[in-house]
PDB file of C-alpha atoms in Angstrom:
ATOM      1  CA  UNK T   1      64.739 119.747  61.504  1.00  0.00           C
ATOM      2  CA  UNK T   2      63.966 123.142  59.998  1.00  0.00           C
ATOM      3  CA  UNK T   3      66.338 124.535  57.384  1.00  0.00           C
ATOM      4  CA  UNK T   4      66.277 127.879  59.197  1.00  0.00           C
ATOM      5  CA  UNK T   5      67.111 128.376  62.820  1.00  0.00           C
ATOM      6  CA  UNK T   6      67.538 131.361  65.079  1.00  0.00           C
ATOM      7  CA  UNK T   7      69.591 131.802  68.262  1.00  0.00           C
ATOM      8  CA  UNK T   8      69.185 134.743  70.650  1.00  0.00           C
ATOM      9  CA  UNK T   9      72.514 135.833  72.143  1.00  0.00           C
ATOM     10  CA  UNK T  10      72.219 136.784  75.829  1.00  0.00           C
ATOM     11  CA  UNK T  11      74.378 136.779  78.932  1.00  0.00           C
ATOM     12  CA  UNK T  12      75.808 133.260  78.838  1.00  0.00           C
ATOM     13  CA  UNK T  13      79.451 132.635  77.872  1.00  0.00           C
ATOM     14  CA  UNK T  14      80.124 132.991  74.154  1.00  0.00           C
ATOM     15  CA  UNK T  15      81.029 129.310  73.792  1.00  0.00           C
ATOM     16  CA  UNK T  16      77.454 128.291  74.709  1.00  0.00           C
ATOM     17  CA  UNK T  17      76.176 130.108  71.636  1.00  0.00           C
ATOM     18  CA  UNK T  18      78.997 128.783  69.451  1.00  0.00           C
ATOM     19  CA  UNK T  19      78.094 125.213  70.370  1.00  0.00           C
ATOM     20  CA  UNK T  20      74.353 125.840  69.946  1.00  0.00           C
ATOM     21  CA  UNK T  21      75.075 127.124  66.433  1.00  0.00           C
ATOM     22  CA  UNK T  22      77.320 124.186  65.498  1.00  0.00           C
ATOM     23  CA  UNK T  23      74.659 121.748  66.759  1.00  0.00           C
ATOM     24  CA  UNK T  24      72.033 123.421  64.554  1.00  0.00           C
ATOM     25  CA  UNK T  25      74.255 122.999  61.478  1.00  0.00           C
ATOM     26  CA  UNK T  26      75.095 119.413  62.393  1.00  0.00           C
ATOM     27  CA  UNK T  27      71.386 118.664  62.670  1.00  0.00           C
ATOM     28  CA  UNK T  28      70.876 119.816  59.100  1.00  0.00           C
ATOM     29  CA  UNK T  29      70.149 123.545  59.311  1.00  0.00           C
ATOM     30  CA  UNK T  30      70.981 125.421  56.105  1.00  0.00           C
ATOM     31  CA  UNK T  31      70.947 128.844  57.782  1.00  0.00           C
ATOM     32  CA  UNK T  32      71.369 129.908  61.407  1.00  0.00           C
ATOM     33  CA  UNK T  33      70.620 133.496  62.491  1.00  0.00           C
ATOM     34  CA  UNK T  34      72.355 134.943  65.534  1.00  0.00           C
ATOM     35  CA  UNK T  35      70.333 137.805  67.025  1.00  0.00           C
ATOM     36  CA  UNK T  36      71.461 140.180  69.761  1.00  0.00           C
ATOM     37  CA  UNK T  37      70.633 143.517  71.360  1.00  0.00           C
ATOM     38  CA  UNK T  38      72.692 146.136  73.155  1.00  0.00           C
ATOM     39  CA  UNK T  39      75.954 144.979  74.701  1.00  0.00           C
ATOM     40  CA  UNK T  40      75.429 141.399  73.528  1.00  0.00           C
ATOM     41  CA  UNK T  41      76.056 142.597  69.954  1.00  0.00           C
ATOM     42  CA  UNK T  42      79.847 142.195  70.339  1.00  0.00           C
ATOM     43  CA  UNK T  43      79.292 138.660  71.623  1.00  0.00           C
ATOM     44  CA  UNK T  44      77.142 137.781  68.608  1.00  0.00           C
ATOM     45  CA  UNK T  45      79.961 138.874  66.281  1.00  0.00           C
ATOM     46  CA  UNK T  46      82.466 136.858  68.348  1.00  0.00           C
ATOM     47  CA  UNK T  47      80.246 133.749  68.202  1.00  0.00           C
ATOM     48  CA  UNK T  48      79.757 134.052  64.429  1.00  0.00           C
ATOM     49  CA  UNK T  49      83.492 134.492  63.843  1.00  0.00           C
ATOM     50  CA  UNK T  50      84.443 131.564  66.093  1.00  0.00           C
ATOM     51  CA  UNK T  51      81.991 129.277  64.268  1.00  0.00           C
ATOM     52  CA  UNK T  52      83.187 130.451  60.848  1.00  0.00           C
ATOM     53  CA  UNK T  53      86.939 130.362  61.467  1.00  0.00           C
ATOM     54  CA  UNK T  54      87.479 127.641  64.078  1.00  0.00           C
ATOM     55  CA  UNK T  55      84.552 125.197  64.257  1.00  0.00           C
ATOM     56  CA  UNK T  56      83.286 125.007  60.669  1.00  0.00           C
ATOM     57  CA  UNK T  57      86.091 126.570  58.605  1.00  0.00           C
ATOM     58  CA  UNK T  58      85.359 126.534  54.883  1.00  0.00           C
ATOM     59  CA  UNK T  59      81.859 125.208  55.550  1.00  0.00           C
ATOM     60  CA  UNK T  60      79.826 128.289  56.447  1.00  0.00           C
ATOM     61  CA  UNK T  61      79.694 131.855  55.156  1.00  0.00           C
ATOM     62  CA  UNK T  62      78.256 134.996  56.676  1.00  0.00           C
ATOM     63  CA  UNK T  63      75.489 135.640  54.172  1.00  0.00           C
ATOM     64  CA  UNK T  64      74.004 138.772  55.766  1.00  0.00           C
ATOM     65  CA  UNK T  65      74.533 141.207  58.624  1.00  0.00           C
ATOM     66  CA  UNK T  66      71.663 143.551  59.473  1.00  0.00           C
ATOM     67  CA  UNK T  67      71.610 146.223  62.144  1.00  0.00           C
ATOM     68  CA  UNK T  68      68.619 148.104  63.492  1.00  0.00           C
ATOM     69  CA  UNK T  69      66.926 149.626  66.533  1.00  0.00           C
ATOM     70  CA  UNK T  70      64.180 148.399  68.814  1.00  0.00           C
ATOM     71  CA  UNK T  71      62.156 149.938  71.630  1.00  0.00           C
ATOM     72  CA  UNK T  72      62.311 148.012  74.896  1.00  0.00           C
ATOM     73  CA  UNK T  73      60.857 148.508  78.368  1.00  0.00           C
ATOM     74  CA  UNK T  74      57.462 149.322  79.806  1.00  0.00           C
ATOM     75  CA  UNK T  75      55.296 152.096  78.380  1.00  0.00           C
ATOM     76  CA  UNK T  76      56.561 155.420  79.696  1.00  0.00           C
ATOM     77  CA  UNK T  77      59.984 153.945  80.415  1.00  0.00           C
ATOM     78  CA  UNK T  78      60.856 152.896  76.892  1.00  0.00           C
ATOM     79  CA  UNK T  79      64.358 153.174  75.595  1.00  0.00           C
ATOM     80  CA  UNK T  80      65.903 152.396  72.247  1.00  0.00           C
ATOM     81  CA  UNK T  81      68.471 149.625  71.895  1.00  0.00           C
ATOM     82  CA  UNK T  82      70.507 148.645  68.873  1.00  0.00           C
ATOM     83  CA  UNK T  83      70.089 145.190  67.369  1.00  0.00           C
ATOM     84  CA  UNK T  84      72.075 142.927  65.088  1.00  0.00           C
ATOM     85  CA  UNK T  85      71.190 139.850  63.073  1.00  0.00           C
ATOM     86  CA  UNK T  86      74.021 137.762  61.602  1.00  0.00           C
ATOM     87  CA  UNK T  87      73.012 135.031  59.159  1.00  0.00           C
ATOM     88  CA  UNK T  88      75.417 132.093  58.856  1.00  0.00           C
ATOM     89  CA  UNK T  89      74.811 129.865  55.850  1.00  0.00           C
ATOM     90  CA  UNK T  90      76.200 126.472  54.964  1.00  0.00           C
ATOM     91  CA  UNK T  91      78.124 126.595  51.672  1.00  0.00           C
TER      92      UNK T  91
ATOM     93  CA  UNK M   1      87.030 166.957  51.468  1.00  0.00           C
ATOM     94  CA  UNK M   2      87.201 163.294  50.462  1.00  0.00           C
ATOM     95  CA  UNK M   3      83.984 161.531  49.459  1.00  0.00           C
ATOM     96  CA  UNK M   4      84.974 158.623  51.687  1.00  0.00           C
ATOM     97  CA  UNK M   5      85.817 158.874  55.326  1.00  0.00           C
ATOM     98  CA  UNK M   6      86.552 156.410  58.092  1.00  0.00           C
ATOM     99  CA  UNK M   7      86.104 156.698  61.862  1.00  0.00           C
ATOM    100  CA  UNK M   8      87.644 154.282  64.352  1.00  0.00           C
ATOM    101  CA  UNK M   9      85.333 153.660  67.328  1.00  0.00           C
ATOM    102  CA  UNK M  10      87.258 153.435  70.610  1.00  0.00           C
ATOM    103  CA  UNK M  11      86.667 154.148  74.284  1.00  0.00           C
ATOM    104  CA  UNK M  12      85.173 157.636  74.122  1.00  0.00           C
ATOM    105  CA  UNK M  13      81.454 158.220  74.735  1.00  0.00           C
ATOM    106  CA  UNK M  14      79.239 157.154  71.825  1.00  0.00           C
ATOM    107  CA  UNK M  15      78.098 160.742  71.184  1.00  0.00           C
ATOM    108  CA  UNK M  16      81.662 161.758  70.253  1.00  0.00           C
ATOM    109  CA  UNK M  17      81.560 159.310  67.346  1.00  0.00           C
ATOM    110  CA  UNK M  18      78.022 160.308  66.386  1.00  0.00           C
ATOM    111  CA  UNK M  19      79.071 163.950  66.124  1.00  0.00           C
ATOM    112  CA  UNK M  20      82.281 163.080  64.233  1.00  0.00           C
ATOM    113  CA  UNK M  21      80.152 161.169  61.712  1.00  0.00           C
ATOM    114  CA  UNK M  22      77.598 163.953  61.294  1.00  0.00           C
ATOM    115  CA  UNK M  23      80.431 166.474  60.778  1.00  0.00           C
ATOM    116  CA  UNK M  24      81.908 164.293  58.021  1.00  0.00           C
ATOM    117  CA  UNK M  25      78.568 164.192  56.205  1.00  0.00           C
ATOM    118  CA  UNK M  26      78.034 167.939  56.664  1.00  0.00           C
ATOM    119  CA  UNK M  27      81.470 168.565  55.146  1.00  0.00           C
ATOM    120  CA  UNK M  28      80.433 166.709  52.014  1.00  0.00           C
ATOM    121  CA  UNK M  29      81.340 163.043  52.620  1.00  0.00           C
ATOM    122  CA  UNK M  30      79.293 160.633  50.521  1.00  0.00           C
ATOM    123  CA  UNK M  31      80.214 157.608  52.643  1.00  0.00           C
ATOM    124  CA  UNK M  32      81.442 157.290  56.229  1.00  0.00           C
ATOM    125  CA  UNK M  33      82.760 153.948  57.560  1.00  0.00           C
ATOM    126  CA  UNK M  34      82.577 153.215  61.277  1.00  0.00           C
ATOM    127  CA  UNK M  35      85.172 150.613  62.277  1.00  0.00           C
ATOM    128  CA  UNK M  36      85.461 148.880  65.634  1.00  0.00           C
ATOM    129  CA  UNK M  37      87.046 145.890  67.315  1.00  0.00           C
ATOM    130  CA  UNK M  38      86.084 143.762  70.322  1.00  0.00           C
ATOM    131  CA  UNK M  39      83.780 145.355  72.865  1.00  0.00           C
ATOM    132  CA  UNK M  40      83.580 148.598  70.907  1.00  0.00           C
ATOM    133  CA  UNK M  41      81.509 146.755  68.275  1.00  0.00           C
ATOM    134  CA  UNK M  42      78.250 147.398  70.173  1.00  0.00           C
ATOM    135  CA  UNK M  43      79.143 151.085  70.367  1.00  0.00           C
ATOM    136  CA  UNK M  44      79.737 151.249  66.610  1.00  0.00           C
ATOM    137  CA  UNK M  45      76.233 149.853  66.001  1.00  0.00           C
ATOM    138  CA  UNK M  46      74.778 152.350  68.510  1.00  0.00           C
ATOM    139  CA  UNK M  47      76.583 155.248  66.802  1.00  0.00           C
ATOM    140  CA  UNK M  48      75.391 154.195  63.333  1.00  0.00           C
ATOM    141  CA  UNK M  49      71.797 153.823  64.534  1.00  0.00           C
ATOM    142  CA  UNK M  50      71.783 157.165  66.348  1.00  0.00           C
ATOM    143  CA  UNK M  51      73.090 158.940  63.225  1.00  0.00           C
ATOM    144  CA  UNK M  52      70.590 157.170  60.974  1.00  0.00           C
ATOM    145  CA  UNK M  53      67.474 157.558  63.134  1.00  0.00           C
ATOM    146  CA  UNK M  54      68.021 160.766  65.128  1.00  0.00           C
ATOM    147  CA  UNK M  55      70.598 163.065  63.551  1.00  0.00           C
ATOM    148  CA  UNK M  56      70.174 162.480  59.797  1.00  0.00           C
ATOM    149  CA  UNK M  57      66.822 160.660  59.507  1.00  0.00           C
ATOM    150  CA  UNK M  58      65.870 159.921  55.907  1.00  0.00           C
ATOM    151  CA  UNK M  59      69.241 161.221  54.704  1.00  0.00           C
ATOM    152  CA  UNK M  60      71.617 158.280  55.220  1.00  0.00           C
ATOM    153  CA  UNK M  61      71.334 154.536  54.706  1.00  0.00           C
ATOM    154  CA  UNK M  62      73.422 151.692  56.042  1.00  0.00           C
ATOM    155  CA  UNK M  63      74.859 150.432  52.771  1.00  0.00           C
ATOM    156  CA  UNK M  64      77.034 147.605  54.148  1.00  0.00           C
ATOM    157  CA  UNK M  65      77.912 145.823  57.371  1.00  0.00           C
ATOM    158  CA  UNK M  66      80.984 143.574  57.330  1.00  0.00           C
ATOM    159  CA  UNK M  67      82.300 141.470  60.182  1.00  0.00           C
ATOM    160  CA  UNK M  68      85.663 139.746  60.448  1.00  0.00           C
ATOM    161  CA  UNK M  69      88.573 138.778  62.698  1.00  0.00           C
ATOM    162  CA  UNK M  70      91.985 140.314  63.266  1.00  0.00           C
ATOM    163  CA  UNK M  71      95.083 139.277  65.181  1.00  0.00           C
ATOM    164  CA  UNK M  72      96.276 141.828  67.732  1.00  0.00           C
ATOM    165  CA  UNK M  73      99.095 141.923  70.258  1.00  0.00           C
ATOM    166  CA  UNK M  74     102.825 141.273  70.206  1.00  0.00           C
ATOM    167  CA  UNK M  75     104.298 138.173  68.551  1.00  0.00           C
ATOM    168  CA  UNK M  76     103.876 135.233  70.908  1.00  0.00           C
ATOM    169  CA  UNK M  77     101.043 136.976  72.742  1.00  0.00           C
ATOM    170  CA  UNK M  78      98.691 137.333  69.815  1.00  0.00           C
ATOM    171  CA  UNK M  79      94.981 136.979  70.221  1.00  0.00           C
ATOM    172  CA  UNK M  80      92.105 137.157  67.809  1.00  0.00           C
ATOM    173  CA  UNK M  81      89.510 139.910  68.061  1.00  0.00           C
ATOM    174  CA  UNK M  82      86.318 140.373  66.090  1.00  0.00           C
ATOM    175  CA  UNK M  83      85.882 143.436  63.916  1.00  0.00           C
ATOM    176  CA  UNK M  84      83.000 145.298  62.323  1.00  0.00           C
ATOM    177  CA  UNK M  85      82.781 147.889  59.567  1.00  0.00           C
ATOM    178  CA  UNK M  86      79.508 149.751  59.088  1.00  0.00           C
ATOM    179  CA  UNK M  87      79.225 151.891  55.966  1.00  0.00           C
ATOM    180  CA  UNK M  88      76.807 154.818  56.171  1.00  0.00           C
ATOM    181  CA  UNK M  89      75.950 156.396  52.826  1.00  0.00           C
ATOM    182  CA  UNK M  90      74.162 159.617  51.983  1.00  0.00           C
ATOM    183  CA  UNK M  91      71.009 158.959  49.930  1.00  0.00           C
TER     184      UNK M  91
END
């Protein structure tokens, strides 16, 4: 099991991503990154907060939050979307 | 004009918050915090990125991004919402 793990937040219910994150920590991950784009950004924050406060309280910290922009779409139809990366780290 | 300023992101179009932020910087603010809760979190990230990359490129940095949780609603009907605070700082 790698010490680092990354989960892409998409259109599934938030609890799917919460459980995926908890499983990664239970399998020995030291750090789990939640990555999201566009409207899924709110869901990434929700998932991180649910893990931190309800599933692994006192056991994980948010060690970094980075925001940025990315171009998506085919050439000629590109648009810019915002991105977020939230790093959860076992204490 | 205060060196610090704070803008609460709500249900208006993202460009309203972008312009409010740019005005704060043009009036001399050193730091502007964008705060949002729940679904408005994605919009706060969009607003910060639009200011940073399109309106004031090379002039402001994202100096901090904090996420957290807050209880909202009347007693007995409380629920928890996620929050974000993005601090933009003039270079």
